[in-house]
mmCIF file of C-alpha atoms in Angstrom:
data_model
loop_
_atom_site.group_PDB
_atom_site.id
_atom_site.type_symbol
_atom_site.label_atom_id
_atom_site.label_comp_id
_atom_site.label_asym_id
_atom_site.label_seq_id
_atom_site.Cartn_x
_atom_site.Cartn_y
_atom_site.Cartn_z
ATOM 1 C CA MET O 1 213.925 136.551 -59.442
ATOM 2 C CA SER O 2 216.800 134.095 -59.293
ATOM 3 C CA SER O 3 218.956 133.563 -62.352
ATOM 4 C CA ARG O 4 217.763 130.556 -64.298
ATOM 5 C CA VAL O 5 217.667 128.731 -67.594
ATOM 6 C CA ILE O 6 214.357 127.690 -69.107
ATOM 7 C CA ILE O 7 214.381 124.789 -71.543
ATOM 8 C CA GLY O 8 211.851 125.307 -74.317
ATOM 9 C CA ASP O 9 210.961 127.208 -77.462
ATOM 10 C CA CYS O 10 211.414 130.899 -76.707
ATOM 11 C CA ARG O 11 208.267 131.685 -78.719
ATOM 12 C CA ALA O 12 206.267 129.657 -76.209
ATOM 13 C CA VAL O 13 208.204 130.663 -73.096
ATOM 14 C CA LEU O 14 208.442 134.442 -73.521
ATOM 15 C CA PRO O 15 204.677 135.119 -73.274
ATOM 16 C CA THR O 16 204.602 133.392 -69.866
ATOM 17 C CA LEU O 17 207.102 135.797 -68.278
ATOM 18 C CA ASP O 18 206.439 139.092 -66.504
ATOM 19 C CA ALA O 19 206.137 142.095 -68.794
ATOM 20 C CA GLY O 20 208.636 144.872 -68.073
ATOM 21 C CA SER O 21 210.862 142.665 -65.927
ATOM 22 C CA VAL O 22 213.959 142.639 -68.173
ATOM 23 C CA GLN O 23 216.359 145.558 -68.569
ATOM 24 C CA THR O 24 218.314 144.389 -71.593
ATOM 25 C CA CYS O 25 218.460 141.488 -74.022
ATOM 26 C CA VAL O 26 221.844 140.336 -75.298
ATOM 27 C CA THR O 27 221.591 137.548 -77.829
ATOM 28 C CA SER O 28 222.885 135.879 -80.964
ATOM 29 C CA PRO O 29 220.120 133.868 -82.637
ATOM 30 C CA PRO O 30 220.739 131.054 -85.113
ATOM 31 C CA TYR O 31 221.923 132.504 -88.403
ATOM 32 C CA PHE O 32 219.983 131.877 -91.587
ATOM 33 C CA GLY O 33 220.730 128.510 -93.156
ATOM 34 C CA LEU O 34 224.066 128.077 -91.442
ATOM 35 C CA ARG O 35 223.507 125.130 -89.083
ATOM 36 C CA ASP O 36 221.129 122.298 -88.420
ATOM 37 C CA TYR O 37 220.768 122.231 -84.642
ATOM 38 C CA GLY O 38 218.862 118.966 -84.773
ATOM 39 C CA HIS O 39 215.550 120.159 -83.359
ATOM 40 C CA ALA O 40 212.202 120.290 -85.126
ATOM 41 C CA ALA O 41 211.329 123.702 -83.667
ATOM 42 C CA GLN O 42 214.629 125.363 -84.529
ATOM 43 C CA ILE O 43 214.888 128.723 -86.252
ATOM 44 C CA GLY O 44 217.348 129.198 -89.106
ATOM 45 C CA LEU O 45 216.408 126.634 -91.737
ATOM 46 C CA GLU O 46 213.409 128.456 -93.182
ATOM 47 C CA GLU O 47 213.006 128.152 -96.932
ATOM 48 C CA THR O 48 213.531 131.857 -97.631
ATOM 49 C CA PRO O 49 215.246 134.825 -95.966
ATOM 50 C CA GLU O 50 211.859 136.497 -95.659
ATOM 51 C CA LEU O 51 210.450 133.628 -93.612
ATOM 52 C CA TYR O 52 213.531 133.655 -91.395
ATOM 53 C CA VAL O 53 213.242 137.404 -90.832
ATOM 54 C CA ALA O 54 209.527 137.057 -90.062
ATOM 55 C CA ALA O 55 210.300 134.415 -87.435
ATOM 56 C CA MET O 56 212.916 136.692 -85.871
ATOM 57 C CA VAL O 57 210.525 139.639 -85.794
ATOM 58 C CA ASP O 58 207.973 137.487 -83.963
ATOM 59 C CA VAL O 59 210.561 136.501 -81.345
ATOM 60 C CA PHE O 60 211.779 140.024 -80.725
ATOM 61 C CA ARG O 61 208.254 141.412 -80.532
ATOM 62 C CA LEU O 62 207.817 139.085 -77.544
ATOM 63 C CA VAL O 63 211.174 140.222 -76.161
ATOM 64 C CA ARG O 64 210.076 143.851 -76.420
ATOM 65 C CA ASP O 65 207.046 143.081 -74.265
ATOM 66 C CA LEU O 66 209.369 141.835 -71.506
ATOM 67 C CA LEU O 67 211.657 144.871 -71.584
ATOM 68 C CA ALA O 68 211.377 147.769 -69.189
ATOM 69 C CA ASP O 69 210.291 150.970 -70.897
ATOM 70 C CA ASP O 70 213.939 152.104 -71.014
ATOM 71 C CA GLY O 71 215.196 148.660 -72.113
ATOM 72 C CA THR O 72 217.435 147.721 -75.020
ATOM 73 C CA LEU O 73 218.184 144.849 -77.368
ATOM 74 C CA TRP O 74 221.741 143.993 -78.422
ATOM 75 C CA LEU O 75 221.497 141.667 -81.406
ATOM 76 C CA ASN O 76 224.520 139.871 -82.867
ATOM 77 C CA ILE O 77 223.717 138.587 -86.352
ATOM 78 C CA GLY O 78 225.791 137.336 -89.280
ATOM 79 C CA ASP O 79 225.163 137.119 -93.008
ATOM 80 C CA SER O 80 224.896 134.226 -95.464
ATOM 81 C CA TYR O 81 225.640 133.580 -99.125
ATOM 82 C CA ASN O 82 223.156 132.001 -101.478
ATOM 83 C CA ALA O 83 224.198 128.535 -102.574
ATOM 84 C CA ALA O 84 226.023 128.487 -105.870
ATOM 85 C CA GLY O 85 224.249 126.469 -108.525
ATOM 86 C CA ARG O 86 222.750 123.871 -106.217
ATOM 87 C CA THR O 87 219.313 122.606 -105.354
ATOM 88 C CA GLY O 88 218.150 121.924 -101.832
ATOM 89 C CA HIS O 89 220.826 122.914 -99.378
ATOM 90 C CA GLY O 90 224.032 124.627 -100.364
ATOM 91 C CA THR O 91 227.564 124.647 -99.067
ATOM 92 C CA ARG O 92 228.386 126.476 -95.879
ATOM 93 C CA ILE O 93 230.117 129.823 -96.342
ATOM 94 C CA GLY O 94 231.714 130.969 -93.122
ATOM 95 C CA TYR O 95 231.098 130.063 -89.503
ATOM 96 C CA LYS O 96 228.891 131.559 -86.854
ATOM 97 C CA GLN O 97 231.082 133.599 -84.516
ATOM 98 C CA ASP O 98 234.230 132.022 -85.950
ATOM 99 C CA THR O 99 233.608 128.525 -84.659
ATOM 100 C CA ASN O 100 234.105 125.440 -86.779
ATOM 101 C CA ARG O 101 232.444 122.677 -84.835
ATOM 102 C CA ALA O 102 230.090 120.300 -86.641
ATOM 103 C CA SER O 103 226.353 120.471 -86.101
ATOM 104 C CA ASN O 104 224.451 118.079 -83.836
ATOM 105 C CA SER O 105 223.035 116.117 -86.762
ATOM 106 C CA GLY O 106 226.408 115.774 -88.435
ATOM 107 C CA ALA O 107 225.248 117.953 -91.319
ATOM 108 C CA ASP O 108 227.405 120.992 -91.983
ATOM 109 C CA ASN O 109 226.085 122.058 -95.385
ATOM 110 C CA ARG O 110 222.650 123.362 -94.575
ATOM 111 C CA ARG O 111 222.244 126.756 -96.191
ATOM 112 C CA PRO O 112 219.139 126.775 -98.385
ATOM 113 C CA SER O 113 219.331 127.818 -101.994
ATOM 114 C CA VAL O 114 216.969 130.731 -102.570
ATOM 115 C CA ASP O 115 215.368 130.811 -106.008
ATOM 116 C CA SER O 116 214.837 134.578 -105.934
ATOM 117 C CA LEU O 117 218.562 135.229 -105.526
ATOM 118 C CA LYS O 118 221.417 134.694 -107.916
ATOM 119 C CA PRO O 119 224.023 132.050 -107.125
ATOM 120 C CA LYS O 120 226.762 133.422 -104.832
ATOM 121 C CA ASP O 121 224.716 136.481 -103.808
ATOM 122 C CA LEU O 122 225.410 137.877 -100.365
ATOM 123 C CA ILE O 123 221.897 137.823 -98.932
ATOM 124 C CA GLY O 124 222.088 140.825 -96.585
ATOM 125 C CA ILE O 125 220.347 139.160 -93.651
ATOM 126 C CA PRO O 126 221.503 141.625 -90.953
ATOM 127 C CA TRP O 127 220.001 144.678 -92.617
ATOM 128 C CA MET O 128 216.904 142.813 -93.782
ATOM 129 C CA LEU O 129 216.298 141.958 -90.139
ATOM 130 C CA ALA O 130 217.196 145.420 -88.847
ATOM 131 C CA PHE O 131 214.775 147.140 -91.217
ATOM 132 C CA ALA O 132 212.027 144.658 -90.353
ATOM 133 C CA LEU O 133 212.524 145.224 -86.622
ATOM 134 C CA ARG O 134 212.443 148.977 -87.138
ATOM 135 C CA ALA O 135 209.213 148.643 -89.103
ATOM 136 C CA ASP O 136 207.793 146.573 -86.243
ATOM 137 C CA GLY O 137 208.340 149.401 -83.772
ATOM 138 C CA TRP O 138 211.905 149.096 -82.521
ATOM 139 C CA TYR O 139 214.185 152.133 -82.496
ATOM 140 C CA LEU O 140 217.271 151.230 -84.534
ATOM 141 C CA ARG O 141 220.030 153.104 -82.725
ATOM 142 C CA SER O 142 223.397 151.766 -83.794
ATOM 143 C CA GLU O 143 225.148 149.355 -86.115
ATOM 144 C CA ILE O 144 228.263 147.983 -84.424
ATOM 145 C CA ILE O 145 230.856 146.041 -86.378
ATOM 146 C CA TRP O 146 232.494 143.160 -84.564
ATOM 147 C CA HIS O 147 235.863 143.116 -86.316
ATOM 148 C CA LYS O 148 237.285 139.611 -86.019
ATOM 149 C CA VAL O 149 240.993 140.108 -85.544
ATOM 150 C CA ALA O 150 241.743 136.454 -86.312
ATOM 151 C CA PRO O 151 238.941 135.276 -88.619
ATOM 152 C CA MET O 152 238.473 131.744 -89.824
ATOM 153 C CA PRO O 153 240.067 131.300 -93.257
ATOM 154 C CA GLU O 154 237.854 130.807 -96.290
ATOM 155 C CA SER O 155 238.797 128.941 -99.454
ATOM 156 C CA VAL O 156 237.553 131.686 -101.768
ATOM 157 C CA THR O 157 239.472 133.314 -104.607
ATOM 158 C CA ASP O 158 236.942 135.825 -105.958
ATOM 159 C CA ARG O 159 236.177 137.999 -102.899
ATOM 160 C CA PRO O 160 237.795 139.030 -99.611
ATOM 161 C CA THR O 161 237.520 136.755 -96.609
ATOM 162 C CA ARG O 162 234.699 137.871 -94.325
ATOM 163 C CA ALA O 163 236.094 139.173 -91.063
ATOM 164 C CA HIS O 164 233.164 140.827 -89.325
ATOM 165 C CA GLU O 165 229.704 140.353 -87.908
ATOM 166 C CA THR O 166 227.080 142.908 -86.986
ATOM 167 C CA VAL O 167 225.696 143.889 -83.603
ATOM 168 C CA PHE O 168 222.602 146.084 -83.661
ATOM 169 C CA LEU O 169 221.594 148.213 -80.701
ATOM 170 C CA LEU O 170 217.821 148.680 -80.650
ATOM 171 C CA SER O 171 215.607 150.268 -78.020
ATOM 172 C CA LYS O 172 211.995 149.900 -76.957
ATOM 173 C CA ARG O 173 211.447 153.646 -76.617
ATOM 174 C CA GLU O 174 213.055 156.823 -77.910
ATOM 175 C CA GLN O 175 214.632 157.433 -74.505
ATOM 176 C CA TYR O 176 216.367 154.441 -72.950
ATOM 177 C CA PHE O 177 219.034 153.444 -70.459
ATOM 178 C CA TYR O 178 222.560 153.545 -71.831
ATOM 179 C CA SER O 179 225.479 153.828 -69.430
ATOM 180 C CA ALA O 180 227.759 156.298 -71.167
ATOM 181 C CA ASP O 181 230.165 156.108 -68.230
ATOM 182 C CA GLU O 182 230.636 152.372 -68.786
ATOM 183 C CA ALA O 183 230.782 152.676 -72.559
ATOM 184 C CA ARG O 184 234.246 154.209 -72.628
ATOM 185 C CA ASP O 185 237.780 153.219 -73.511
ATOM 186 C CA ALA O 186 240.788 154.395 -71.519
ATOM 187 C CA LEU O 187 242.394 157.582 -72.795
ATOM 188 C CA LYS O 188 245.582 157.312 -74.773
ATOM 189 C CA ALA O 189 248.691 158.804 -73.196
ATOM 190 C CA THR O 190 248.828 161.514 -75.872
ATOM 191 C CA SER O 191 245.301 162.657 -75.004
ATOM 192 C CA VAL O 192 246.096 162.760 -71.309
ATOM 193 C CA ALA O 193 249.222 164.796 -72.055
ATOM 194 C CA ARG O 194 247.279 167.366 -74.080
ATOM 195 C CA LEU O 195 244.517 167.693 -71.525
ATOM 196 C CA THR O 196 246.851 168.118 -68.550
ATOM 197 C CA GLN O 197 249.018 170.943 -69.853
ATOM 198 C CA PRO O 198 249.531 173.689 -67.223
ATOM 199 C CA ASN O 199 247.647 176.274 -69.299
ATOM 200 C CA TYR O 200 244.859 173.895 -70.296
ATOM 201 C CA ASP O 201 242.031 176.134 -69.090
ATOM 202 C CA ASP O 202 243.315 179.202 -70.980
ATOM 203 C CA GLN O 203 244.262 177.766 -74.370
ATOM 204 C CA GLU O 204 242.505 179.390 -77.314
ATOM 205 C CA GLY O 205 241.461 177.416 -80.374
ATOM 206 C CA SER O 206 243.431 177.575 -83.610
ATOM 207 C CA VAL O 207 242.216 179.215 -86.820
ATOM 208 C CA ARG O 208 240.232 176.754 -88.893
ATOM 209 C CA ALA O 209 241.901 175.201 -91.902
ATOM 210 C CA ASN O 210 239.441 176.641 -94.426
ATOM 211 C CA GLY O 211 240.880 180.113 -93.930
ATOM 212 C CA GLY O 212 237.733 181.674 -92.489
ATOM 213 C CA ALA O 213 237.499 184.007 -89.561
ATOM 214 C CA LYS O 214 236.233 181.349 -87.188
ATOM 215 C CA THR O 215 238.482 179.512 -84.806
ATOM 216 C CA ASN O 216 238.135 176.170 -83.101
ATOM 217 C CA GLY O 217 236.877 176.252 -79.541
ATOM 218 C CA LYS O 218 239.067 176.488 -76.485
ATOM 219 C CA MET O 219 240.741 173.290 -75.370
ATOM 220 C CA LYS O 220 238.532 173.392 -72.288
ATOM 221 C CA ALA O 221 235.390 173.471 -74.425
ATOM 222 C CA VAL O 222 236.366 170.648 -76.755
ATOM 223 C CA ALA O 223 237.964 168.349 -74.189
ATOM 224 C CA ALA O 224 235.050 165.937 -74.345
ATOM 225 C CA HIS O 225 235.948 165.071 -77.931
ATOM 226 C CA PHE O 226 239.315 163.811 -76.735
ATOM 227 C CA GLY O 227 238.132 161.764 -73.859
ATOM 228 C CA GLY O 228 234.524 162.010 -72.955
ATOM 229 C CA ARG O 229 234.716 163.492 -69.446
ATOM 230 C CA ILE O 230 237.893 165.411 -68.778
ATOM 231 C CA LYS O 231 236.866 168.551 -66.944
ATOM 232 C CA SER O 232 238.384 171.321 -64.879
ATOM 233 C CA GLN O 233 239.796 171.102 -61.379
ATOM 234 C CA THR O 234 236.349 171.201 -59.820
ATOM 235 C CA ASN O 235 235.066 168.211 -61.746
ATOM 236 C CA ASP O 236 236.621 165.012 -63.093
ATOM 237 C CA GLN O 237 240.281 165.888 -62.998
ATOM 238 C CA THR O 238 242.195 166.694 -59.817
ATOM 239 C CA ARG O 239 245.422 168.665 -60.006
ATOM 240 C CA LEU O 240 247.365 167.957 -56.851
ATOM 241 C CA ALA O 241 249.263 170.531 -54.804
ATOM 242 C CA SER O 242 252.570 169.689 -56.457
ATOM 243 C CA GLY O 243 251.298 171.276 -59.663
ATOM 244 C CA ASN O 244 251.920 168.755 -62.421
ATOM 245 C CA GLU O 245 250.489 165.599 -60.941
ATOM 246 C CA TRP O 246 247.104 164.571 -62.223
ATOM 247 C CA GLN O 247 244.602 161.878 -61.343
ATOM 248 C CA GLN O 248 242.116 160.669 -63.951
ATOM 249 C CA ASP O 249 238.533 160.089 -62.900
ATOM 250 C CA PRO O 250 237.571 156.407 -63.312
ATOM 251 C CA ALA O 251 234.606 157.450 -65.479
ATOM 252 C CA ALA O 252 236.758 159.460 -67.880
ATOM 253 C CA GLY O 253 237.600 157.996 -71.250
ATOM 254 C CA ALA O 254 236.809 158.023 -74.937
ATOM 255 C CA ASN O 255 233.288 157.155 -76.038
ATOM 256 C CA TRP O 256 233.196 153.719 -77.649
ATOM 257 C CA ARG O 257 233.468 153.693 -81.417
ATOM 258 C CA ASP O 258 231.179 151.412 -83.400
ATOM 259 C CA VAL O 259 233.913 149.037 -84.578
ATOM 260 C CA TRP O 260 234.899 146.532 -81.907
ATOM 261 C CA PRO O 261 238.068 144.536 -82.670
ATOM 262 C CA MET O 262 238.132 141.240 -80.795
ATOM 263 C CA ALA O 263 238.944 137.604 -81.369
ATOM 264 C CA ALA O 264 236.512 134.748 -80.924
ATOM 265 C CA ASP O 265 236.846 132.883 -77.627
ATOM 266 C CA GLY O 266 238.252 129.408 -77.531
ATOM 267 C CA TYR O 267 235.682 126.967 -76.192
ATOM 268 C CA THR O 268 235.900 123.195 -75.852
ATOM 269 C CA GLY O 269 232.294 122.471 -74.879
ATOM 270 C CA ALA O 270 229.730 120.759 -77.053
ATOM 271 C CA HIS O 271 228.203 123.993 -78.373
ATOM 272 C CA PHE O 272 229.683 125.189 -81.654
ATOM 273 C CA ALA O 273 228.619 128.846 -81.878
ATOM 274 C CA VAL O 274 229.813 130.726 -78.812
ATOM 275 C CA MET O 275 229.571 134.508 -78.443
ATOM 276 C CA PRO O 276 232.831 136.147 -77.286
ATOM 277 C CA ARG O 277 232.628 137.083 -73.627
ATOM 278 C CA GLU O 278 234.007 140.551 -74.320
ATOM 279 C CA LEU O 279 231.212 141.178 -76.803
ATOM 280 C CA ALA O 280 228.631 140.184 -74.206
ATOM 281 C CA ARG O 281 230.384 142.236 -71.532
ATOM 282 C CA ARG O 282 230.226 145.434 -73.539
ATOM 283 C CA CYS O 283 226.550 145.030 -74.264
ATOM 284 C CA ILE O 284 225.685 144.179 -70.665
ATOM 285 C CA VAL O 285 227.593 147.013 -68.975
ATOM 286 C CA ALA O 286 226.211 149.591 -71.404
ATOM 287 C CA GLY O 287 222.643 148.306 -71.269
ATOM 288 C CA SER O 288 222.092 147.437 -67.606
ATOM 289 C CA ARG O 289 222.913 148.222 -63.989
ATOM 290 C CA PRO O 290 224.078 145.794 -61.284
ATOM 291 C CA GLY O 291 221.102 143.770 -60.141
ATOM 292 C CA ASP O 292 219.177 144.181 -63.408
ATOM 293 C CA ILE O 293 217.878 141.184 -65.339
ATOM 294 C CA VAL O 294 219.620 140.310 -68.609
ATOM 295 C CA LEU O 295 217.767 138.080 -71.078
ATOM 296 C CA ASP O 296 219.035 135.784 -73.806
ATOM 297 C CA PRO O 297 216.211 133.943 -75.608
ATOM 298 C CA PHE O 298 218.764 131.844 -77.522
ATOM 299 C CA GLY O 299 220.861 130.894 -74.516
ATOM 300 C CA GLY O 300 223.127 128.276 -76.105
ATOM 301 C CA SER O 301 226.124 127.513 -73.937
ATOM 302 C CA GLY O 302 225.333 130.374 -71.578
ATOM 303 C CA THR O 303 227.840 133.108 -72.454
ATOM 304 C CA THR O 304 225.341 135.869 -71.668
ATOM 305 C CA GLY O 305 224.549 134.254 -68.333
ATOM 306 C CA GLN O 306 228.203 133.723 -67.483
ATOM 307 C CA VAL O 307 229.164 137.327 -68.145
ATOM 308 C CA ALA O 308 226.045 138.718 -66.470
ATOM 309 C CA GLU O 309 226.881 136.660 -63.376
ATOM 310 C CA GLU O 310 230.418 138.036 -63.320
ATOM 311 C CA LEU O 311 229.076 141.583 -63.613
ATOM 312 C CA GLY O 312 226.577 141.263 -60.769
ATOM 313 C CA ARG O 313 223.461 141.042 -62.921
ATOM 314 C CA LYS O 314 220.659 138.521 -62.785
ATOM 315 C CA TRP O 315 220.125 136.544 -65.946
ATOM 316 C CA LEU O 316 217.417 134.607 -67.710
ATOM 317 C CA LEU O 317 218.304 132.202 -70.512
ATOM 318 C CA ILE O 318 215.896 130.317 -72.748
ATOM 319 C CA GLU O 319 217.296 127.393 -74.702
ATOM 320 C CA LEU O 320 215.556 124.960 -77.013
ATOM 321 C CA ASN O 321 218.083 122.164 -76.538
ATOM 322 C CA GLY O 322 218.024 120.619 -73.065
ATOM 323 C CA ASP O 323 221.492 119.146 -73.626
ATOM 324 C CA TYR O 324 222.982 122.616 -73.102
ATOM 325 C CA GLU O 325 221.723 122.953 -69.532
ATOM 326 C CA LYS O 326 224.918 121.450 -68.110
ATOM 327 C CA LEU O 327 227.037 123.789 -70.244
ATOM 328 C CA VAL O 328 225.202 126.762 -68.765
ATOM 329 C CA ALA O 329 225.618 125.420 -65.227
ATOM 330 C CA ASP O 330 229.344 124.879 -65.776
ATOM 331 C CA ARG O 331 229.902 128.332 -67.267
ATOM 332 C CA THR O 332 227.917 130.210 -64.627
ATOM 333 C CA ARG O 333 229.292 128.098 -61.757
ATOM 334 C CA GLN O 334 225.731 127.409 -60.636
ATOM 335 C CA THR O 335 225.470 123.627 -60.541
ATOM 336 C CA GLY O 336 222.374 123.916 -58.363
ATOM 337 C CA MET O 337 220.691 126.647 -60.408
ATOM 338 C CA GLU O 338 217.004 126.639 -61.149
ATOM 339 C CA LEU O 339 216.146 124.676 -64.308
ATOM 340 C CA VAL O 340 212.684 125.108 -65.716
ATOM 341 C CA CYS O 341 211.185 123.072 -68.525
ATOM 342 C CA GLY O 342 209.121 125.371 -70.688
ATOM 343 C CA SER O 343 206.464 124.651 -73.258
#
């Protein structure tokens, strides 16, 4: 399959694609009540959170059918506040992925007021959706916090400014593909220094702090906690003939934590909710191999496609708004790419 973008409603397009053909899905759907994208079939302006969550569950049930048996879903989703003392639509609180561009229709205050919630309530959309997906059969494997290091300011005086969004890792089956070698950060110099001491292999563990008879394990046994894959001379680390020189295996490093600090990307295109490329990169390298197909059913400006292209993956984007096709072509450098008009 060649990489391509399909213009259409993902709920109509997904059932037409080959089951089991996709390795991972990396996506950020429209958030509840945050934007009017100017299309009659859009998701996000449902009257209640429950209806929004139900629509999302329907979409990701179709996504699950496309995934390989060891496939994964990486879902970036933000929260919303209930409108304060208003009828109809309430004022916007926050921005999707720290962007501040106006919506296509010119309306920027589109969050519905929900009668069942109190004014100013934080709705809890991410966990409502996560629990619903789990109930629908997904394995809920990890909650990752995207920590926005430079968040958009908010004119609020009775709560902290929101500076994070959630990324959920979900899998189709209990066992799934996850590249632990790719999902690592470089070791700190202090860790390298500890793990390359001359007597590394012989160091005994210290007595535990609670005063008991047990001791901590040998440095050799607990090395993985300091860096994932630092092993003895016969494995990942190579001590050279000179004695003190040391070469770190490219796969060595600390297992990713579940808080990812990163800033939103600057983007001057017409789309106003752009996923950071680094966020997409992490999901793609952990959830797929070179040559695999990466899906985004809410393709937008094409960030998932752009990063997948850079990483040697094939990609499949579905986007409701045909105006974004040129954005995708520009970002993926495929001006002659296949464009399909879906149902």
